[in-house]
């Protein structure tokens, strides 16, 4: 048990000290909170209970107050994908995987320690950013908003779903990057989907609703229509994607000779 804690601590410390972790944390906490403030001010200028008219330009009525601010959390999707991809490819790119393996002494211990460290880091960043985003939103609403950090059970459920969604997407990006030894593949595969292409394909083709980013978006309460009616289905779908690539990553890693290139 002690060596598990030491392994995990080593990987958590390593990840938290990387430049990409600091930059992504700054983006999804500081910048996203600023965006949520600007967005909340815009909502106040229109009205919390506004409906579409010729003058306000709304396409649909304002959602219930429990949904307010969660559209801003979508901003974190791309930074978290980037973080996962770079985490997965980091030690292969820096040619220091052999050195890390000397410390762990086992490829299995190394792989699962890194995977758990990425999961915990992603969840911590996602949860903190989600809580701050919704807190800033409702503080900006003033008396018309909910009282942070109490909110209500619905808002806290949505916050947890958002954190889980972003964590799973980050973990998938990491698994693909680790498998391919490069960040390019997960970035191409996932970021293209994040630029609304995934939603467009999901609207046209039923099977595309099971693409990773579409599943992730269905767990974030950006609107009543976009939120999945069965969140468990989206969660299981993301877990299946992760299981496939994590299993492939592990199988390839334990059979790869790290001498020379890595």
PDB file of C-alpha atoms in Angstrom:
ATOM      1  CA  UNK A   1       0.000   0.000   0.000  1.00  0.00           C
ATOM      2  CA  UNK A   2       2.861   2.382   0.812  1.00  0.00           C
ATOM      3  CA  UNK A   3       4.490   2.023  -2.599  1.00  0.00           C
ATOM      4  CA  UNK A   4       1.114   2.711  -4.262  1.00  0.00           C
ATOM      5  CA  UNK A   5       0.846   5.996  -2.365  1.00  0.00           C
ATOM      6  CA  UNK A   6       4.433   6.879  -3.233  1.00  0.00           C
ATOM      7  CA  UNK A   7       3.912   6.066  -6.915  1.00  0.00           C
ATOM      8  CA  UNK A   8       0.718   8.111  -7.066  1.00  0.00           C
ATOM      9  CA  UNK A   9       2.268  11.035  -5.214  1.00  0.00           C
ATOM     10  CA  UNK A  10       5.236  11.001  -7.589  1.00  0.00           C
ATOM     11  CA  UNK A  11       3.005  11.157 -10.661  1.00  0.00           C
ATOM     12  CA  UNK A  12       0.669  13.786  -9.179  1.00  0.00           C
ATOM     13  CA  UNK A  13       3.646  15.979  -8.331  1.00  0.00           C
ATOM     14  CA  UNK A  14       5.098  15.518 -11.801  1.00  0.00           C
ATOM     15  CA  UNK A  15       1.824  16.397 -13.560  1.00  0.00           C
ATOM     16  CA  UNK A  16       1.043  19.391 -11.371  1.00  0.00           C
ATOM     17  CA  UNK A  17       4.470  20.881 -12.114  1.00  0.00           C
ATOM     18  CA  UNK A  18       4.104  20.716 -15.895  1.00  0.00           C
ATOM     19  CA  UNK A  19       3.566  23.885 -17.888  1.00  0.00           C
ATOM     20  CA  UNK A  20       0.468  22.482 -19.609  1.00  0.00           C
ATOM     21  CA  UNK A  21      -1.192  21.767 -16.260  1.00  0.00           C
ATOM     22  CA  UNK A  22      -0.584  25.318 -15.050  1.00  0.00           C
ATOM     23  CA  UNK A  23      -1.804  26.879 -18.297  1.00  0.00           C
ATOM     24  CA  UNK A  24      -4.950  24.748 -18.535  1.00  0.00           C
ATOM     25  CA  UNK A  25      -5.754  25.347 -14.867  1.00  0.00           C
ATOM     26  CA  UNK A  26      -5.431  29.097 -15.433  1.00  0.00           C
ATOM     27  CA  UNK A  27      -7.669  28.930 -18.500  1.00  0.00           C
ATOM     28  CA  UNK A  28     -10.481  26.843 -17.047  1.00  0.00           C
ATOM     29  CA  UNK A  29     -10.481  28.566 -13.651  1.00  0.00           C
ATOM     30  CA  UNK A  30      -9.529  32.220 -14.161  1.00  0.00           C
ATOM     31  CA  UNK A  31     -10.488  32.839 -17.792  1.00  0.00           C
ATOM     32  CA  UNK A  32     -13.624  30.700 -17.624  1.00  0.00           C
ATOM     33  CA  UNK A  33     -14.759  32.524 -14.469  1.00  0.00           C
ATOM     34  CA  UNK A  34     -14.290  35.848 -16.269  1.00  0.00           C
ATOM     35  CA  UNK A  35     -16.322  34.578 -19.215  1.00  0.00           C
ATOM     36  CA  UNK A  36     -19.075  33.448 -16.837  1.00  0.00           C
ATOM     37  CA  UNK A  37     -19.217  36.960 -15.357  1.00  0.00           C
ATOM     38  CA  UNK A  38     -19.537  38.557 -18.803  1.00  0.00           C
ATOM     39  CA  UNK A  39     -22.159  35.992 -19.816  1.00  0.00           C
ATOM     40  CA  UNK A  40     -24.169  36.585 -16.626  1.00  0.00           C
ATOM     41  CA  UNK A  41     -24.132  40.346 -17.232  1.00  0.00           C
ATOM     42  CA  UNK A  42     -25.475  39.768 -20.728  1.00  0.00           C
ATOM     43  CA  UNK A  43     -28.238  37.553 -19.351  1.00  0.00           C
ATOM     44  CA  UNK A  44     -29.191  40.256 -16.851  1.00  0.00           C
ATOM     45  CA  UNK A  45     -29.382  42.824 -19.646  1.00  0.00           C
ATOM     46  CA  UNK A  46     -31.918  40.642 -21.455  1.00  0.00           C
ATOM     47  CA  UNK A  47     -33.716  39.288 -18.388  1.00  0.00           C
ATOM     48  CA  UNK A  48     -33.571  35.983 -16.548  1.00  0.00           C
ATOM     49  CA  UNK A  49     -37.046  35.064 -17.754  1.00  0.00           C
ATOM     50  CA  UNK A  50     -36.885  36.581 -21.233  1.00  0.00           C
ATOM     51  CA  UNK A  51     -38.619  34.983 -24.202  1.00  0.00           C
ATOM     52  CA  UNK A  52     -37.761  35.437 -27.896  1.00  0.00           C
ATOM     53  CA  UNK A  53     -38.864  38.749 -29.407  1.00  0.00           C
ATOM     54  CA  UNK A  54     -37.906  40.748 -32.479  1.00  0.00           C
ATOM     55  CA  UNK A  55     -35.721  43.063 -30.403  1.00  0.00           C
ATOM     56  CA  UNK A  56     -33.745  40.762 -28.088  1.00  0.00           C
ATOM     57  CA  UNK A  57     -32.639  38.298 -30.766  1.00  0.00           C
ATOM     58  CA  UNK A  58     -33.209  35.220 -28.591  1.00  0.00           C
ATOM     59  CA  UNK A  59     -33.749  31.955 -30.420  1.00  0.00           C
ATOM     60  CA  UNK A  60     -35.429  30.261 -27.449  1.00  0.00           C
ATOM     61  CA  UNK A  61     -36.670  31.219 -23.973  1.00  0.00           C
ATOM     62  CA  UNK A  62     -34.146  31.516 -21.173  1.00  0.00           C
ATOM     63  CA  UNK A  63     -33.639  28.164 -19.439  1.00  0.00           C
ATOM     64  CA  UNK A  64     -34.507  27.621 -15.761  1.00  0.00           C
ATOM     65  CA  UNK A  65     -32.067  29.303 -13.399  1.00  0.00           C
ATOM     66  CA  UNK A  66     -30.507  25.927 -12.476  1.00  0.00           C
ATOM     67  CA  UNK A  67     -29.100  25.742 -16.027  1.00  0.00           C
ATOM     68  CA  UNK A  68     -27.577  29.224 -15.991  1.00  0.00           C
ATOM     69  CA  UNK A  69     -23.791  29.301 -16.416  1.00  0.00           C
ATOM     70  CA  UNK A  70     -23.341  25.729 -17.567  1.00  0.00           C
ATOM     71  CA  UNK A  71     -23.025  26.789 -21.196  1.00  0.00           C
ATOM     72  CA  UNK A  72     -19.776  28.532 -20.171  1.00  0.00           C
ATOM     73  CA  UNK A  73     -18.388  25.243 -18.828  1.00  0.00           C
ATOM     74  CA  UNK A  74     -18.298  24.025 -22.438  1.00  0.00           C
ATOM     75  CA  UNK A  75     -15.299  26.366 -22.812  1.00  0.00           C
ATOM     76  CA  UNK A  76     -13.220  23.883 -20.790  1.00  0.00           C
ATOM     77  CA  UNK A  77     -13.713  21.065 -23.296  1.00  0.00           C
ATOM     78  CA  UNK A  78     -10.821  21.946 -25.609  1.00  0.00           C
ATOM     79  CA  UNK A  79      -8.264  22.874 -22.888  1.00  0.00           C
ATOM     80  CA  UNK A  80      -8.990  19.611 -21.062  1.00  0.00           C
ATOM     81  CA  UNK A  81      -8.603  17.606 -24.287  1.00  0.00           C
ATOM     82  CA  UNK A  82      -5.255  19.312 -24.885  1.00  0.00           C
ATOM     83  CA  UNK A  83      -4.116  18.602 -21.329  1.00  0.00           C
ATOM     84  CA  UNK A  84      -4.989  14.911 -21.593  1.00  0.00           C
ATOM     85  CA  UNK A  85      -3.272  14.545 -24.966  1.00  0.00           C
ATOM     86  CA  UNK A  86      -0.070  16.223 -23.787  1.00  0.00           C
ATOM     87  CA  UNK A  87      -0.037  14.223 -20.549  1.00  0.00           C
ATOM     88  CA  UNK A  88      -0.299  10.998 -22.555  1.00  0.00           C
ATOM     89  CA  UNK A  89       2.529  11.840 -24.934  1.00  0.00           C
ATOM     90  CA  UNK A  90       4.732  13.833 -22.539  1.00  0.00           C
ATOM     91  CA  UNK A  91       7.339  11.281 -21.477  1.00  0.00           C
ATOM     92  CA  UNK A  92       7.517   9.662 -24.904  1.00  0.00           C
ATOM     93  CA  UNK A  93       8.165  13.065 -26.466  1.00  0.00           C
ATOM     94  CA  UNK A  94      10.795  13.960 -23.875  1.00  0.00           C
ATOM     95  CA  UNK A  95      12.441  10.511 -24.190  1.00  0.00           C
ATOM     96  CA  UNK A  96      12.373   9.990 -20.427  1.00  0.00           C
ATOM     97  CA  UNK A  97      10.030   7.007 -20.145  1.00  0.00           C
ATOM     98  CA  UNK A  98      12.971   4.671 -19.471  1.00  0.00           C
ATOM     99  CA  UNK A  99      14.110   6.880 -16.591  1.00  0.00           C
ATOM    100  CA  UNK A 100      10.625   6.869 -15.086  1.00  0.00           C
ATOM    101  CA  UNK A 101      10.441   3.104 -15.442  1.00  0.00           C
ATOM    102  CA  UNK A 102      13.677   2.723 -13.479  1.00  0.00           C
ATOM    103  CA  UNK A 103      11.952   4.388 -10.524  1.00  0.00           C
ATOM    104  CA  UNK A 104       8.775   2.306 -10.737  1.00  0.00           C
ATOM    105  CA  UNK A 105      10.435  -1.001 -11.630  1.00  0.00           C
ATOM    106  CA  UNK A 106       7.267  -2.260 -13.300  1.00  0.00           C
ATOM    107  CA  UNK A 107       5.461  -1.170 -16.433  1.00  0.00           C
ATOM    108  CA  UNK A 108       2.138  -2.126 -14.888  1.00  0.00           C
ATOM    109  CA  UNK A 109       2.731   0.048 -11.808  1.00  0.00           C
ATOM    110  CA  UNK A 110       3.887   2.913 -13.993  1.00  0.00           C
ATOM    111  CA  UNK A 111       0.892   2.757 -16.339  1.00  0.00           C
ATOM    112  CA  UNK A 112      -1.806   2.573 -13.668  1.00  0.00           C
ATOM    113  CA  UNK A 113      -0.144   5.180 -11.445  1.00  0.00           C
ATOM    114  CA  UNK A 114       0.004   7.612 -14.353  1.00  0.00           C
ATOM    115  CA  UNK A 115      -3.593   6.857 -15.332  1.00  0.00           C
ATOM    116  CA  UNK A 116      -4.890   7.382 -11.800  1.00  0.00           C
ATOM    117  CA  UNK A 117      -2.863  10.583 -11.428  1.00  0.00           C
ATOM    118  CA  UNK A 118      -4.298  11.983 -14.662  1.00  0.00           C
ATOM    119  CA  UNK A 119      -7.821  11.053 -13.529  1.00  0.00           C
ATOM    120  CA  UNK A 120      -7.453  12.761 -10.147  1.00  0.00           C
ATOM    121  CA  UNK A 121      -5.811  15.853 -11.645  1.00  0.00           C
ATOM    122  CA  UNK A 122      -8.485  16.211 -14.321  1.00  0.00           C
ATOM    123  CA  UNK A 123     -11.312  15.737 -11.818  1.00  0.00           C
ATOM    124  CA  UNK A 124      -9.857  18.295  -9.404  1.00  0.00           C
ATOM    125  CA  UNK A 125      -9.412  20.925 -12.129  1.00  0.00           C
ATOM    126  CA  UNK A 126     -12.843  20.196 -13.630  1.00  0.00           C
ATOM    127  CA  UNK A 127     -14.664  20.306 -10.299  1.00  0.00           C
ATOM    128  CA  UNK A 128     -13.013  23.512  -9.079  1.00  0.00           C
ATOM    129  CA  UNK A 129     -13.571  25.282 -12.402  1.00  0.00           C
ATOM    130  CA  UNK A 130     -17.219  24.170 -12.564  1.00  0.00           C
ATOM    131  CA  UNK A 131     -17.949  25.302  -9.000  1.00  0.00           C
ATOM    132  CA  UNK A 132     -16.260  28.679  -9.537  1.00  0.00           C
ATOM    133  CA  UNK A 133     -18.022  29.243 -12.853  1.00  0.00           C
ATOM    134  CA  UNK A 134     -21.476  28.637 -11.411  1.00  0.00           C
ATOM    135  CA  UNK A 135     -20.621  30.602  -8.246  1.00  0.00           C
ATOM    136  CA  UNK A 136     -19.534  33.650 -10.268  1.00  0.00           C
ATOM    137  CA  UNK A 137     -22.670  33.371 -12.404  1.00  0.00           C
ATOM    138  CA  UNK A 138     -25.058  33.439  -9.456  1.00  0.00           C
ATOM    139  CA  UNK A 139     -23.089  36.083  -7.559  1.00  0.00           C
ATOM    140  CA  UNK A 140     -23.445  38.279 -10.639  1.00  0.00           C
ATOM    141  CA  UNK A 141     -27.199  37.666 -10.658  1.00  0.00           C
ATOM    142  CA  UNK A 142     -27.328  39.014  -7.117  1.00  0.00           C
ATOM    143  CA  UNK A 143     -30.702  38.639  -5.418  1.00  0.00           C
ATOM    144  CA  UNK A 144     -32.143  37.030  -8.561  1.00  0.00           C
ATOM    145  CA  UNK A 145     -29.665  34.141  -8.435  1.00  0.00           C
ATOM    146  CA  UNK A 146     -29.264  31.159  -6.165  1.00  0.00           C
ATOM    147  CA  UNK A 147     -27.157  31.455  -3.017  1.00  0.00           C
ATOM    148  CA  UNK A 148     -23.640  30.053  -3.499  1.00  0.00           C
ATOM    149  CA  UNK A 149     -22.188  27.742  -2.432  1.00  0.00           C
ATOM    150  CA  UNK A 150     -25.484  26.258  -1.203  1.00  0.00           C
ATOM    151  CA  UNK A 151     -27.320  26.441  -4.566  1.00  0.00           C
ATOM    152  CA  UNK A 152     -29.709  23.469  -4.603  1.00  0.00           C
ATOM    153  CA  UNK A 153     -29.488  19.730  -5.248  1.00  0.00           C
ATOM    154  CA  UNK A 154     -30.174  20.126  -8.978  1.00  0.00           C
ATOM    155  CA  UNK A 155     -27.304  22.568  -9.487  1.00  0.00           C
ATOM    156  CA  UNK A 156     -24.883  20.394  -7.524  1.00  0.00           C
ATOM    157  CA  UNK A 157     -25.926  17.382  -9.587  1.00  0.00           C
ATOM    158  CA  UNK A 158     -25.242  19.351 -12.771  1.00  0.00           C
ATOM    159  CA  UNK A 159     -21.856  20.491 -11.407  1.00  0.00           C
ATOM    160  CA  UNK A 160     -20.839  16.920 -10.611  1.00  0.00           C
ATOM    161  CA  UNK A 161     -22.005  15.715 -14.036  1.00  0.00           C
ATOM    162  CA  UNK A 162     -19.939  18.447 -15.710  1.00  0.00           C
ATOM    163  CA  UNK A 163     -16.838  17.518 -13.709  1.00  0.00           C
ATOM    164  CA  UNK A 164     -17.259  13.818 -14.500  1.00  0.00           C
ATOM    165  CA  UNK A 165     -17.836  14.583 -18.180  1.00  0.00           C
ATOM    166  CA  UNK A 166     -14.674  16.686 -18.538  1.00  0.00           C
ATOM    167  CA  UNK A 167     -12.651  14.175 -16.512  1.00  0.00           C
ATOM    168  CA  UNK A 168     -13.661  11.260 -18.721  1.00  0.00           C
ATOM    169  CA  UNK A 169     -12.943  13.232 -21.889  1.00  0.00           C
ATOM    170  CA  UNK A 170      -9.503  14.172 -20.550  1.00  0.00           C
ATOM    171  CA  UNK A 171      -8.805  10.552 -19.655  1.00  0.00           C
ATOM    172  CA  UNK A 172      -9.802   9.408 -23.146  1.00  0.00           C
ATOM    173  CA  UNK A 173      -7.509  11.996 -24.719  1.00  0.00           C
ATOM    174  CA  UNK A 174      -4.703  10.814 -22.427  1.00  0.00           C
ATOM    175  CA  UNK A 175      -5.257   7.147 -23.333  1.00  0.00           C
ATOM    176  CA  UNK A 176      -5.136   7.892 -27.068  1.00  0.00           C
ATOM    177  CA  UNK A 177      -2.015  10.029 -26.661  1.00  0.00           C
ATOM    178  CA  UNK A 178      -0.320   7.316 -24.591  1.00  0.00           C
ATOM    179  CA  UNK A 179      -1.211   4.668 -27.170  1.00  0.00           C
ATOM    180  CA  UNK A 180       0.044   6.679 -30.141  1.00  0.00           C
ATOM    181  CA  UNK A 181       3.036   8.249 -28.324  1.00  0.00           C
ATOM    182  CA  UNK A 182       1.966  11.633 -29.707  1.00  0.00           C
ATOM    183  CA  UNK A 183      -0.571  14.325 -28.855  1.00  0.00           C
ATOM    184  CA  UNK A 184      -1.468  14.914 -32.498  1.00  0.00           C
ATOM    185  CA  UNK A 185      -3.845  11.952 -32.864  1.00  0.00           C
ATOM    186  CA  UNK A 186      -6.143  12.704 -29.889  1.00  0.00           C
ATOM    187  CA  UNK A 187      -6.128  16.404 -30.760  1.00  0.00           C
ATOM    188  CA  UNK A 188      -7.215  15.719 -34.329  1.00  0.00           C
ATOM    189  CA  UNK A 189      -9.792  13.125 -33.289  1.00  0.00           C
ATOM    190  CA  UNK A 190     -11.391  15.049 -30.412  1.00  0.00           C
ATOM    191  CA  UNK A 191     -10.933  18.769 -31.097  1.00  0.00           C
ATOM    192  CA  UNK A 192     -12.520  18.457 -34.536  1.00  0.00           C
ATOM    193  CA  UNK A 193     -15.591  17.077 -32.782  1.00  0.00           C
ATOM    194  CA  UNK A 194     -15.511  19.898 -30.218  1.00  0.00           C
ATOM    195  CA  UNK A 195     -15.868  22.564 -32.914  1.00  0.00           C
ATOM    196  CA  UNK A 196     -19.574  21.722 -33.352  1.00  0.00           C
ATOM    197  CA  UNK A 197     -18.790  19.122 -36.006  1.00  0.00           C
ATOM    198  CA  UNK A 198     -19.663  16.425 -33.486  1.00  0.00           C
ATOM    199  CA  UNK A 199     -23.057  18.013 -32.807  1.00  0.00           C
ATOM    200  CA  UNK A 200     -23.763  18.439 -36.522  1.00  0.00           C
ATOM    201  CA  UNK A 201     -22.947  14.789 -37.201  1.00  0.00           C
ATOM    202  CA  UNK A 202     -24.978  13.703 -34.167  1.00  0.00           C
ATOM    203  CA  UNK A 203     -28.022  15.565 -35.504  1.00  0.00           C
ATOM    204  CA  UNK A 204     -27.725  13.896 -38.909  1.00  0.00           C
ATOM    205  CA  UNK A 205     -26.565  10.406 -38.015  1.00  0.00           C
ATOM    206  CA  UNK A 206     -27.795   8.445 -35.006  1.00  0.00           C
ATOM    207  CA  UNK A 207     -24.527   6.557 -34.609  1.00  0.00           C
ATOM    208  CA  UNK A 208     -22.574   9.828 -34.254  1.00  0.00           C
ATOM    209  CA  UNK A 209     -24.382  10.547 -30.994  1.00  0.00           C
ATOM    210  CA  UNK A 210     -21.986   8.038 -29.486  1.00  0.00           C
ATOM    211  CA  UNK A 211     -18.872   9.975 -30.471  1.00  0.00           C
ATOM    212  CA  UNK A 212     -16.904  11.013 -27.362  1.00  0.00           C
ATOM    213  CA  UNK A 213     -17.476  14.775 -27.481  1.00  0.00           C
ATOM    214  CA  UNK A 214     -21.192  14.357 -28.209  1.00  0.00           C
ATOM    215  CA  UNK A 215     -21.459  12.056 -25.188  1.00  0.00           C
ATOM    216  CA  UNK A 216     -19.528  14.596 -23.107  1.00  0.00           C
ATOM    217  CA  UNK A 217     -21.781  17.482 -24.172  1.00  0.00           C
ATOM    218  CA  UNK A 218     -24.839  15.476 -23.189  1.00  0.00           C
ATOM    219  CA  UNK A 219     -23.628  15.457 -19.583  1.00  0.00           C
ATOM    220  CA  UNK A 220     -23.213  19.258 -19.369  1.00  0.00           C
ATOM    221  CA  UNK A 221     -26.439  21.131 -18.595  1.00  0.00           C
ATOM    222  CA  UNK A 222     -25.896  23.935 -21.112  1.00  0.00           C
ATOM    223  CA  UNK A 223     -29.634  23.832 -21.910  1.00  0.00           C
ATOM    224  CA  UNK A 224     -32.658  21.650 -21.287  1.00  0.00           C
ATOM    225  CA  UNK A 225     -32.581  20.324 -24.841  1.00  0.00           C
ATOM    226  CA  UNK A 226     -28.863  19.470 -24.889  1.00  0.00           C
ATOM    227  CA  UNK A 227     -28.806  17.634 -21.546  1.00  0.00           C
ATOM    228  CA  UNK A 228     -29.101  13.886 -21.950  1.00  0.00           C
ATOM    229  CA  UNK A 229     -32.285  12.372 -20.582  1.00  0.00           C
ATOM    230  CA  UNK A 230     -30.261   9.338 -19.530  1.00  0.00           C
ATOM    231  CA  UNK A 231     -26.898  10.608 -18.180  1.00  0.00           C
ATOM    232  CA  UNK A 232     -25.853   7.078 -17.268  1.00  0.00           C
ATOM    233  CA  UNK A 233     -25.944   6.111 -20.954  1.00  0.00           C
ATOM    234  CA  UNK A 234     -23.526   8.912 -21.821  1.00  0.00           C
ATOM    235  CA  UNK A 235     -21.257   8.019 -18.906  1.00  0.00           C
ATOM    236  CA  UNK A 236     -21.156   4.354 -19.887  1.00  0.00           C
ATOM    237  CA  UNK A 237     -20.498   5.332 -23.503  1.00  0.00           C
ATOM    238  CA  UNK A 238     -17.482   7.415 -22.496  1.00  0.00           C
ATOM    239  CA  UNK A 239     -16.235   4.640 -20.212  1.00  0.00           C
ATOM    240  CA  UNK A 240     -16.398   2.181 -23.116  1.00  0.00           C
ATOM    241  CA  UNK A 241     -14.312   4.522 -25.285  1.00  0.00           C
ATOM    242  CA  UNK A 242     -11.799   4.869 -22.441  1.00  0.00           C
ATOM    243  CA  UNK A 243     -11.703   1.126 -21.766  1.00  0.00           C
ATOM    244  CA  UNK A 244     -10.939   0.368 -25.421  1.00  0.00           C
ATOM    245  CA  UNK A 245      -8.050   2.814 -25.717  1.00  0.00           C
ATOM    246  CA  UNK A 246      -6.717   2.227 -22.197  1.00  0.00           C
ATOM    247  CA  UNK A 247      -6.638  -1.531 -22.768  1.00  0.00           C
ATOM    248  CA  UNK A 248      -4.888  -1.042 -26.106  1.00  0.00           C
ATOM    249  CA  UNK A 249      -2.425   1.403 -24.513  1.00  0.00           C
ATOM    250  CA  UNK A 250      -1.609  -1.001 -21.711  1.00  0.00           C
ATOM    251  CA  UNK A 251      -1.207  -3.985 -24.040  1.00  0.00           C
ATOM    252  CA  UNK A 252       1.132  -2.087 -26.366  1.00  0.00           C
ATOM    253  CA  UNK A 253       3.086  -0.473 -23.526  1.00  0.00           C
ATOM    254  CA  UNK A 254       3.913  -3.687 -21.666  1.00  0.00           C
ATOM    255  CA  UNK A 255       5.149  -5.231 -24.925  1.00  0.00           C
ATOM    256  CA  UNK A 256       7.169  -2.224 -26.105  1.00  0.00           C
ATOM    257  CA  UNK A 257      10.930  -2.264 -25.762  1.00  0.00           C
ATOM    258  CA  UNK A 258      11.719   1.156 -24.280  1.00  0.00           C
ATOM    259  CA  UNK A 259      15.411   0.971 -25.111  1.00  0.00           C
ATOM    260  CA  UNK A 260      16.630   3.572 -27.541  1.00  0.00           C
ATOM    261  CA  UNK A 261      13.813   5.820 -28.750  1.00  0.00           C
ATOM    262  CA  UNK A 262      11.907   6.256 -25.472  1.00  0.00           C
TER     263      UNK A 262
END
